[in-house]
Amino acid sequence: MSDQPRLAVIVVAAGSGTRLGHSEPKAFVELRGVTILERCLDNVFDSSTPVQVVVVAPVAKLASARSIATRSAGPAAASVSVVAGGDTRQASVSAGLAALADSVETVLVHDAARALTPASLLDRVVRQVESTGSGVIPALPVTDTVKRIREGVVAETVDRSDLVHVQTPQGFPRAALDGAYAVATAEHTDDAALFSAAGGEVVTVEGDARAFKITTPWDLRRAENVLGVSRGIRTGIGLDVHAYDEESPMWFGGLYWPDEPGLAGHSDGDAALHAVCDALLSAAGLGDLGTRFGSADERFRDARSDVFVRETLALVTGAGFTVINVALQITANRPRIGARRGELERRLGELVGAPVSVSATTADGLGMTGRGEGVACIATALLSS
Ligand code: CTP
Ligand code: MG
């Protein structure tokens, strides 16, 4: 232990998550691409105090927990240990307590399943333990009406004015919690109950709505919603170039352009739509047009490229993405885009189902497009998941 921490956080992550019903133990289930355990630890490491972190994991997941904890700790990796949990939460906490450094004076016990608990709540609990010397639990008022039921019949309405919901992290003076665990015989539903049973005093601090426990699939959904779309934003890029072909009709950007040379290609050569498709596939991590709709595929011989956009969108939305917008940059001497830009943006917007902005330039006489040999299109796409 590098700097003799006075504070430790035991993160219990050894449960199986029966009520979540996932094939992985709950702490190893992903929440918008990052495991519940890693999200929880990221918040723990947001706290500014030097702290020992003990992760209590299922035996079968020790290696995975170790790599998650090391990644989340970053430069503080030396202060993290991972130990195997027990059959009950209480046994898991006990295993965590056994791994504490001698220097630790205050200990927080925290459920990994409360993945979105902000560091400010940990800090609030620590301050209160240090100032009172008591056990400290975060609590929120009960807002629903509460009934007592006897044999399926409502017996009475309970006065809820002195009832609270209790969360973690729960904080304790280390020596007193060690003592309480040493004499515990019964199973308790939380550490505060075990601490009280051993004669310790427990007080509350204000809880935090974000510290809710992920227990059921609905809780997981709620956590995803709380995180919002911002973690699921992806950008992609696509480029396509086609030579002019005087013999073909000109289809470009999904529009017909009379009196213009067409474009060469296995399909209609619509470089604008192809660039848009590649940008969408790139953002979704689904490869590109060539790999998805190979030129050997007879279905696409002389096909209008609208079909590629529709197939691409089906792949992208099938992978769980929504298109936010697409931007298309055309470099070409012909067709002249200016007069039909609005029409082009509307047509592309219909095809993609999201706003598409189009800009165009000539290449100042330089290169393939400048010499009038063909068109080049670059597109970017933004997706959310
Ligand atoms: N926990 C633990 N060891 C156990 C049981 C639970 O470390 N033997 C941890 C869980 O990993 C979780 C926290 O205690 O972070 C709260 O428990 P709970 O929400 O009940 O999680 P699970 O026991 O995994 O879920 P379930 O009861 O639905 O099986
Ligand atoms: Mg449980």
Short mmCIF file of C-alpha atoms and ligand atoms in Angstrom, two decimals:
data_model
loop_
_atom_site.label_atom_id
_atom_site.label_comp_id
_atom_site.label_asym_id
_atom_site.label_seq_id
_atom_site.Cartn_x
_atom_site.Cartn_y
_atom_site.Cartn_z
CA MET A 1 0.00 0.00 0.00
CA SER A 2 1.71 3.16 -1.18
CA ASP A 3 0.22 5.91 1.01
CA GLN A 4 -1.22 4.17 4.09
CA PRO A 5 -4.90 4.94 3.41
CA ARG A 6 -7.12 5.81 6.36
CA LEU A 7 -10.25 5.10 4.30
CA ALA A 8 -11.33 1.90 2.56
CA VAL A 9 -14.28 1.07 0.34
CA ILE A 10 -15.38 -2.55 0.13
CA VAL A 11 -17.33 -3.03 -3.10
CA VAL A 12 -19.38 -6.22 -2.87
CA ALA A 13 -19.86 -7.73 -6.31
CA ALA A 14 -20.03 -11.46 -5.53
CA GLY A 15 -23.79 -11.97 -5.98
CA SER A 16 -25.25 -13.93 -8.85
CA GLY A 17 -28.02 -11.50 -9.78
CA THR A 18 -30.85 -14.04 -9.73
CA ARG A 19 -33.54 -11.38 -10.06
CA LEU A 20 -31.79 -9.74 -13.01
CA GLY A 21 -31.84 -13.12 -14.73
CA HIS A 22 -28.75 -12.60 -16.91
CA SER A 23 -26.28 -15.32 -17.85
CA GLU A 24 -23.42 -13.32 -16.26
CA PRO A 25 -23.25 -12.47 -12.54
CA LYS A 26 -24.90 -9.07 -12.08
CA ALA A 27 -21.77 -6.95 -11.57
CA PHE A 28 -20.41 -8.25 -14.90
CA VAL A 29 -23.48 -7.36 -16.93
CA GLU A 30 -22.93 -4.41 -19.26
CA LEU A 31 -24.71 -1.14 -18.83
CA ARG A 32 -24.38 0.76 -22.12
CA GLY A 33 -21.20 -1.10 -23.02
CA VAL A 34 -19.46 -0.89 -19.62
CA THR A 35 -19.92 -3.44 -16.82
CA ILE A 36 -21.91 -2.51 -13.72
CA LEU A 37 -18.76 -3.14 -11.64
CA GLU A 38 -16.61 -0.80 -13.73
CA ARG A 39 -19.23 1.96 -13.64
CA CYS A 40 -19.45 1.62 -9.88
CA LEU A 41 -15.65 1.68 -9.45
CA ASP A 42 -15.25 4.68 -11.77
CA ASN A 43 -17.43 6.64 -9.35
CA VAL A 44 -15.54 5.31 -6.31
CA PHE A 45 -12.24 6.44 -7.83
CA ASP A 46 -13.73 9.89 -8.50
CA SER A 47 -13.42 10.53 -4.79
CA SER A 48 -10.41 12.71 -4.02
CA THR A 49 -9.32 10.99 -0.77
CA PRO A 50 -6.64 8.28 -1.05
CA VAL A 51 -8.56 5.13 -0.48
CA GLN A 52 -8.02 1.38 -0.38
CA VAL A 53 -10.56 -0.37 -2.58
CA VAL A 54 -11.40 -4.02 -1.98
CA VAL A 55 -13.53 -5.65 -4.68
CA VAL A 56 -15.32 -8.80 -3.55
CA ALA A 57 -16.07 -10.94 -6.61
CA PRO A 58 -17.44 -14.39 -7.43
CA VAL A 59 -14.68 -17.04 -7.44
CA ALA A 60 -15.23 -17.68 -11.16
CA LYS A 61 -14.82 -13.97 -11.94
CA LEU A 62 -11.69 -13.06 -9.99
CA ALA A 63 -9.49 -12.53 -13.06
CA SER A 64 -12.13 -10.45 -14.81
CA ALA A 65 -12.74 -8.36 -11.65
CA ARG A 66 -9.00 -7.80 -11.35
CA SER A 67 -8.68 -6.43 -14.87
CA ILE A 68 -11.78 -4.23 -14.47
CA ALA A 69 -10.51 -2.87 -11.15
CA THR A 70 -7.01 -2.20 -12.52
CA ARG A 71 -8.41 -0.34 -15.51
CA SER A 72 -10.77 1.73 -13.39
CA ALA A 73 -8.11 2.55 -10.77
CA GLY A 74 -5.58 3.81 -13.34
CA PRO A 75 -2.67 5.31 -11.38
CA ALA A 76 -4.23 4.12 -8.08
CA ALA A 77 -4.02 0.44 -9.13
CA ALA A 78 -1.65 -0.39 -6.26
CA SER A 79 -4.39 0.40 -3.74
CA VAL A 80 -6.89 -2.11 -5.16
CA SER A 81 -7.30 -5.71 -4.10
CA VAL A 82 -9.74 -8.33 -5.34
CA VAL A 83 -10.92 -11.14 -3.07
CA ALA A 84 -13.39 -14.00 -3.41
CA GLY A 85 -16.86 -13.57 -1.92
CA GLY A 86 -19.09 -15.95 0.02
CA ASP A 87 -22.55 -17.47 -0.26
CA THR A 88 -24.30 -14.52 1.38
CA ARG A 89 -23.72 -10.80 1.13
CA GLN A 90 -22.70 -10.83 4.79
CA ALA A 91 -20.02 -13.48 4.09
CA SER A 92 -18.80 -11.39 1.16
CA VAL A 93 -18.46 -8.25 3.31
CA SER A 94 -16.62 -10.34 5.88
CA ALA A 95 -14.12 -11.46 3.21
CA GLY A 96 -13.64 -7.81 2.25
CA LEU A 97 -13.00 -6.75 5.86
CA ALA A 98 -10.28 -9.40 6.15
CA ALA A 99 -8.40 -7.73 3.28
CA LEU A 100 -8.24 -4.22 4.80
CA ALA A 101 -4.86 -2.56 5.35
CA ASP A 102 -3.86 -1.96 8.98
CA SER A 103 -3.93 1.81 8.46
CA VAL A 104 -7.67 1.92 7.61
CA GLU A 105 -9.79 3.75 10.22
CA THR A 106 -13.03 4.31 8.31
CA VAL A 107 -14.65 1.74 6.08
CA LEU A 108 -17.49 2.07 3.57
CA VAL A 109 -19.39 -0.98 2.38
CA HIS A 110 -20.92 -0.43 -1.05
CA ASP A 111 -23.02 -2.56 -3.41
CA ALA A 112 -21.53 -2.83 -6.91
CA ALA A 113 -25.16 -3.05 -8.03
CA ARG A 114 -25.59 0.66 -7.18
CA ALA A 115 -23.54 1.43 -10.27
CA LEU A 116 -24.52 5.09 -10.69
CA THR A 117 -23.85 6.23 -7.11
CA PRO A 118 -21.97 9.53 -7.37
CA ALA A 119 -18.68 10.09 -5.52
CA SER A 120 -20.36 12.95 -3.63
CA LEU A 121 -22.47 10.43 -1.69
CA LEU A 122 -19.37 8.47 -0.66
CA ASP A 123 -17.77 11.73 0.50
CA ARG A 124 -20.91 12.69 2.46
CA VAL A 125 -20.97 9.36 4.31
CA VAL A 126 -17.23 9.52 5.11
CA ARG A 127 -17.50 13.05 6.52
CA GLN A 128 -20.38 12.01 8.76
CA VAL A 129 -18.59 8.89 10.06
CA GLU A 130 -15.53 10.99 10.84
CA SER A 131 -17.50 13.71 12.61
CA THR A 132 -19.87 11.47 14.63
CA GLY A 133 -17.95 8.22 15.15
CA SER A 134 -21.25 6.41 14.44
CA GLY A 135 -22.35 4.10 11.69
CA VAL A 136 -23.78 6.18 8.79
CA ILE A 137 -26.31 5.16 6.16
CA PRO A 138 -27.74 7.15 3.23
CA ALA A 139 -31.53 7.37 3.45
CA LEU A 140 -34.35 8.79 1.36
CA PRO A 141 -37.93 9.41 2.50
CA VAL A 142 -40.58 6.84 1.58
CA THR A 143 -42.93 8.55 -0.87
CA ASP A 144 -45.44 5.76 -1.57
CA THR A 145 -48.21 4.99 0.87
CA VAL A 146 -47.26 1.88 2.86
CA LYS A 147 -49.75 -0.81 3.96
CA ARG A 148 -49.47 -3.72 6.33
CA ILE A 149 -51.05 -6.87 4.92
CA ARG A 150 -52.39 -9.85 6.90
CA GLU A 151 -53.33 -12.97 4.95
CA GLY A 152 -53.77 -11.05 1.73
CA VAL A 153 -55.99 -8.40 3.30
CA VAL A 154 -54.93 -4.84 4.06
CA ALA A 155 -54.75 -4.59 7.84
CA GLU A 156 -53.61 -0.99 8.18
CA THR A 157 -51.92 2.00 6.56
CA VAL A 158 -48.51 2.49 8.11
CA ASP A 159 -47.47 5.99 9.13
CA ARG A 160 -44.62 6.63 6.70
CA SER A 161 -43.43 9.90 8.23
CA ASP A 162 -40.63 8.16 10.14
CA LEU A 163 -39.80 5.56 7.49
CA VAL A 164 -36.88 5.82 5.06
CA HIS A 165 -35.37 3.83 2.19
CA VAL A 166 -31.79 2.89 2.88
CA GLN A 167 -28.94 2.76 0.37
CA THR A 168 -25.21 2.12 0.28
CA PRO A 169 -22.41 3.11 0.81
CA GLN A 170 -22.82 2.49 4.51
CA GLY A 171 -19.91 3.84 6.56
CA PHE A 172 -18.47 2.75 9.90
CA PRO A 173 -15.48 3.25 12.17
CA ARG A 174 -13.37 0.29 11.11
CA ALA A 175 -12.61 -1.16 14.56
CA ALA A 176 -16.29 -1.07 15.58
CA LEU A 177 -17.41 -2.77 12.33
CA ASP A 178 -14.72 -5.47 12.70
CA GLY A 179 -15.99 -6.02 16.25
CA ALA A 180 -19.62 -6.24 15.14
CA TYR A 181 -18.78 -8.76 12.40
CA ALA A 182 -16.74 -10.81 14.87
CA VAL A 183 -19.76 -11.32 17.16
CA ALA A 184 -22.48 -11.59 14.47
CA THR A 185 -24.41 -14.84 14.57
CA ALA A 186 -27.59 -14.03 12.61
CA GLU A 187 -27.86 -13.02 8.93
CA HIS A 188 -28.73 -9.35 8.59
CA THR A 189 -30.13 -7.59 5.54
CA ASP A 190 -27.58 -4.79 5.69
CA ASP A 191 -24.41 -3.84 7.53
CA ALA A 192 -26.18 -1.22 9.62
CA ALA A 193 -28.52 -3.88 11.04
CA LEU A 194 -25.54 -6.05 11.96
CA PHE A 195 -23.79 -3.03 13.49
CA SER A 196 -26.90 -2.08 15.52
CA ALA A 197 -27.32 -5.67 16.73
CA ALA A 198 -23.83 -5.41 18.21
CA GLY A 199 -24.85 -2.22 20.05
CA GLY A 200 -23.51 0.36 17.58
CA GLU A 201 -25.32 3.65 16.92
CA VAL A 202 -26.35 4.34 13.32
CA VAL A 203 -27.34 7.76 11.93
CA THR A 204 -28.47 8.81 8.46
CA VAL A 205 -27.30 11.25 5.81
CA GLU A 206 -29.38 12.29 2.82
CA GLY A 207 -29.27 9.59 0.14
CA ASP A 208 -29.09 10.15 -3.59
CA ALA A 209 -31.67 9.01 -6.16
CA ARG A 210 -28.81 7.90 -8.44
CA ALA A 211 -27.70 5.36 -5.81
CA PHE A 212 -30.65 3.07 -6.60
CA LYS A 213 -29.83 -0.62 -6.74
CA ILE A 214 -29.99 -2.46 -10.05
CA THR A 215 -32.00 -5.54 -9.11
CA THR A 216 -34.46 -6.33 -11.92
CA PRO A 217 -34.32 -5.91 -15.72
CA TRP A 218 -36.40 -2.75 -15.28
CA ASP A 219 -33.75 -1.28 -13.00
CA LEU A 220 -31.15 -1.97 -15.69
CA ARG A 221 -33.34 -0.18 -18.22
CA ARG A 222 -33.73 2.75 -15.84
CA ALA A 223 -29.96 2.95 -15.38
CA GLU A 224 -29.54 2.98 -19.19
CA ASN A 225 -32.03 5.83 -19.41
CA VAL A 226 -30.29 7.78 -16.66
CA LEU A 227 -27.04 7.49 -18.61
CA GLY A 228 -28.84 8.89 -21.67
CA VAL A 229 -27.66 8.63 -25.23
CA SER A 230 -24.42 10.48 -24.81
CA ARG A 231 -22.29 7.37 -24.21
CA GLY A 232 -23.81 5.73 -27.28
CA ILE A 233 -22.81 8.34 -29.88
CA ARG A 234 -20.77 7.03 -32.82
CA THR A 235 -19.38 8.77 -35.85
CA GLY A 236 -18.49 7.24 -39.23
CA ILE A 237 -16.94 8.26 -42.54
CA GLY A 238 -17.36 7.09 -46.13
CA LEU A 239 -15.74 7.99 -49.46
CA ASP A 240 -16.71 7.00 -52.99
CA VAL A 241 -15.42 7.90 -56.43
CA HIS A 242 -16.96 7.07 -59.82
CA ALA A 243 -15.89 7.95 -63.38
CA TYR A 244 -18.35 9.51 -65.85
CA ASP A 245 -19.95 7.20 -68.41
CA GLU A 246 -21.57 9.14 -71.28
CA GLU A 247 -23.71 6.10 -72.21
CA SER A 248 -25.52 5.86 -68.83
CA PRO A 249 -28.33 7.95 -67.37
CA MET A 250 -27.20 10.12 -64.48
CA TRP A 251 -28.54 9.09 -61.08
CA PHE A 252 -26.85 11.01 -58.31
CA GLY A 253 -27.88 11.49 -54.70
CA GLY A 254 -31.00 9.43 -55.45
CA LEU A 255 -32.16 11.98 -58.10
CA TYR A 256 -32.27 11.74 -61.90
CA TRP A 257 -30.17 14.40 -63.68
CA PRO A 258 -31.24 14.80 -67.34
CA ASP A 259 -28.65 16.07 -69.85
CA GLU A 260 -25.75 15.01 -67.63
CA PRO A 261 -23.28 12.16 -68.23
CA GLY A 262 -24.00 9.15 -66.05
CA LEU A 263 -21.59 7.33 -63.76
CA ALA A 264 -19.82 4.02 -64.37
CA GLY A 265 -20.29 1.19 -61.90
CA HIS A 266 -21.76 -2.21 -61.17
CA SER A 267 -24.95 -0.52 -59.94
CA ASP A 268 -26.01 2.97 -61.08
CA GLY A 269 -22.68 4.36 -59.80
CA ASP A 270 -24.39 6.81 -57.43
CA ALA A 271 -21.25 7.84 -55.53
CA ALA A 272 -23.22 10.14 -53.21
CA LEU A 273 -25.46 7.34 -51.92
CA HIS A 274 -22.52 4.95 -51.72
CA ALA A 275 -20.54 7.40 -49.57
CA VAL A 276 -23.59 7.85 -47.31
CA CYS A 277 -23.96 4.07 -46.95
CA ASP A 278 -20.28 3.65 -46.12
CA ALA A 279 -20.49 6.40 -43.49
CA LEU A 280 -23.51 4.71 -41.87
CA LEU A 281 -21.86 1.28 -41.89
CA SER A 282 -18.61 2.77 -40.59
CA ALA A 283 -20.38 4.49 -37.67
CA ALA A 284 -22.12 1.24 -36.75
CA GLY A 285 -18.90 -0.77 -37.07
CA LEU A 286 -20.53 -2.96 -39.72
CA GLY A 287 -17.86 -2.92 -42.42
CA ASP A 288 -18.47 -1.22 -45.78
CA LEU A 289 -20.52 -1.50 -48.97
CA GLY A 290 -17.98 -3.76 -50.67
CA THR A 291 -18.04 -6.34 -47.88
CA ARG A 292 -21.79 -6.09 -47.25
CA PHE A 293 -23.07 -6.02 -50.86
CA GLY A 294 -20.25 -7.46 -52.98
CA SER A 295 -20.13 -6.52 -56.70
CA ALA A 296 -20.47 -10.25 -57.48
CA ASP A 297 -24.02 -10.11 -56.09
CA GLU A 298 -26.37 -10.25 -59.11
CA ARG A 299 -29.21 -8.70 -57.07
CA PHE A 300 -27.38 -5.39 -57.30
CA ARG A 301 -26.40 -5.40 -61.01
CA ASP A 302 -27.63 -2.07 -62.46
CA ALA A 303 -29.61 -1.57 -59.25
CA ARG A 304 -30.80 1.87 -58.28
CA SER A 305 -28.64 2.70 -55.26
CA ASP A 306 -31.68 3.51 -53.12
CA VAL A 307 -31.70 -0.22 -52.44
CA PHE A 308 -28.26 -0.01 -50.80
CA VAL A 309 -29.44 2.79 -48.53
CA ARG A 310 -32.50 0.79 -47.47
CA GLU A 311 -30.46 -2.37 -46.84
CA THR A 312 -27.81 -0.37 -44.98
CA LEU A 313 -30.42 1.27 -42.76
CA ALA A 314 -31.92 -2.13 -41.97
CA LEU A 315 -28.47 -3.33 -40.84
CA VAL A 316 -27.75 -0.19 -38.83
CA THR A 317 -31.10 -0.07 -37.06
CA GLY A 318 -30.99 -3.86 -36.59
CA ALA A 319 -27.75 -3.34 -34.67
CA GLY A 320 -29.60 -0.96 -32.31
CA PHE A 321 -28.57 2.41 -33.78
CA THR A 322 -30.59 5.50 -34.68
CA VAL A 323 -29.27 7.93 -37.30
CA ILE A 324 -28.84 11.44 -35.88
CA ASN A 325 -27.58 13.14 -39.06
CA VAL A 326 -25.47 12.75 -42.17
CA ALA A 327 -23.26 15.32 -43.92
CA LEU A 328 -22.25 14.87 -47.55
CA GLN A 329 -19.49 16.71 -49.39
CA ILE A 330 -19.44 16.41 -53.18
CA THR A 331 -16.42 17.27 -55.34
CA ALA A 332 -17.37 17.38 -59.03
CA ASN A 333 -17.49 19.68 -62.06
CA ARG A 334 -20.85 18.18 -63.06
CA PRO A 335 -23.64 18.04 -62.13
CA ARG A 336 -23.84 21.56 -60.73
CA ILE A 337 -25.37 21.03 -57.31
CA GLY A 338 -26.37 24.58 -56.33
CA ALA A 339 -29.74 24.78 -58.11
CA ARG A 340 -30.93 21.42 -56.75
CA ARG A 341 -29.31 21.40 -53.32
CA GLY A 342 -32.61 21.72 -51.42
CA GLU A 343 -34.20 18.95 -53.47
CA LEU A 344 -31.12 16.77 -52.94
CA GLU A 345 -31.15 17.29 -49.18
CA ARG A 346 -34.87 16.45 -49.03
CA ARG A 347 -34.45 13.27 -51.10
CA LEU A 348 -31.45 12.10 -49.06
CA GLY A 349 -33.24 13.00 -45.83
CA GLU A 350 -36.20 10.81 -46.89
CA LEU A 351 -33.93 7.91 -47.74
CA VAL A 352 -31.89 8.11 -44.53
CA GLY A 353 -34.75 9.10 -42.21
CA ALA A 354 -32.66 11.88 -40.65
CA PRO A 355 -31.34 15.32 -41.69
CA VAL A 356 -28.75 15.22 -44.46
CA SER A 357 -26.76 18.34 -45.34
CA VAL A 358 -25.05 18.63 -48.70
CA SER A 359 -22.10 20.78 -49.65
CA ALA A 360 -20.36 20.84 -53.02
CA THR A 361 -17.20 22.13 -54.56
CA THR A 362 -15.14 21.87 -57.74
CA ALA A 363 -11.49 20.96 -57.38
CA ASP A 364 -10.03 24.08 -59.02
CA GLY A 365 -9.04 22.11 -62.10
CA LEU A 366 -6.86 19.75 -60.11
CA GLY A 367 -6.83 15.97 -60.00
CA MET A 368 -9.40 13.51 -61.25
CA THR A 369 -12.47 15.58 -60.41
CA GLY A 370 -10.81 18.83 -61.54
CA ARG A 371 -10.06 17.31 -64.94
CA GLY A 372 -13.71 16.31 -65.21
CA GLU A 373 -13.13 12.56 -65.19
CA GLY A 374 -15.64 11.75 -62.46
CA VAL A 375 -17.12 12.63 -59.08
CA ALA A 376 -15.86 12.13 -55.52
CA CYS A 377 -18.11 12.15 -52.44
CA ILE A 378 -17.25 12.08 -48.76
CA ALA A 379 -19.94 11.57 -46.10
CA THR A 380 -19.97 11.50 -42.33
CA ALA A 381 -22.73 9.97 -40.22
CA LEU A 382 -23.61 10.32 -36.55
CA LEU A 383 -25.50 7.50 -34.82
CA SER A 384 -26.81 7.01 -31.32
CA SER A 385 -27.43 3.67 -29.64
N1 CTP B 1 -23.45 -9.73 -3.00
C1 CTP B 1 -22.23 -10.34 -2.70
N2 CTP B 1 -22.20 -11.64 -2.29
C2 CTP B 1 -23.34 -12.36 -2.17
C3 CTP B 1 -24.58 -11.78 -2.47
C4 CTP B 1 -24.61 -10.43 -2.88
O1 CTP B 1 -21.19 -9.69 -2.82
N3 CTP B 1 -23.25 -13.64 -1.80
C5 CTP B 1 -23.48 -8.35 -3.48
C6 CTP B 1 -24.06 -8.25 -4.89
O2 CTP B 1 -23.04 -8.52 -5.85
C7 CTP B 1 -24.59 -6.84 -4.96
C8 CTP B 1 -24.91 -6.51 -3.50
O3 CTP B 1 -24.34 -7.55 -2.70
O4 CTP B 1 -23.64 -5.91 -5.47
C9 CTP B 1 -26.41 -6.39 -3.28
O5 CTP B 1 -27.04 -7.64 -3.43
P1 CTP B 1 -28.22 -7.96 -4.47
O6 CTP B 1 -28.68 -6.72 -5.12
O7 CTP B 1 -29.18 -8.85 -3.77
O8 CTP B 1 -27.41 -8.77 -5.60
P2 CTP B 1 -27.49 -10.31 -5.96
O9 CTP B 1 -27.50 -11.13 -4.71
O10 CTP B 1 -26.40 -10.57 -6.94
O11 CTP B 1 -28.90 -10.40 -6.71
P3 CTP B 1 -30.11 -11.41 -6.42
O12 CTP B 1 -30.45 -11.27 -4.95
O13 CTP B 1 -31.19 -10.99 -7.36
O14 CTP B 1 -29.56 -12.80 -6.73
MG MG B 2 -29.15 -10.93 -3.23
#
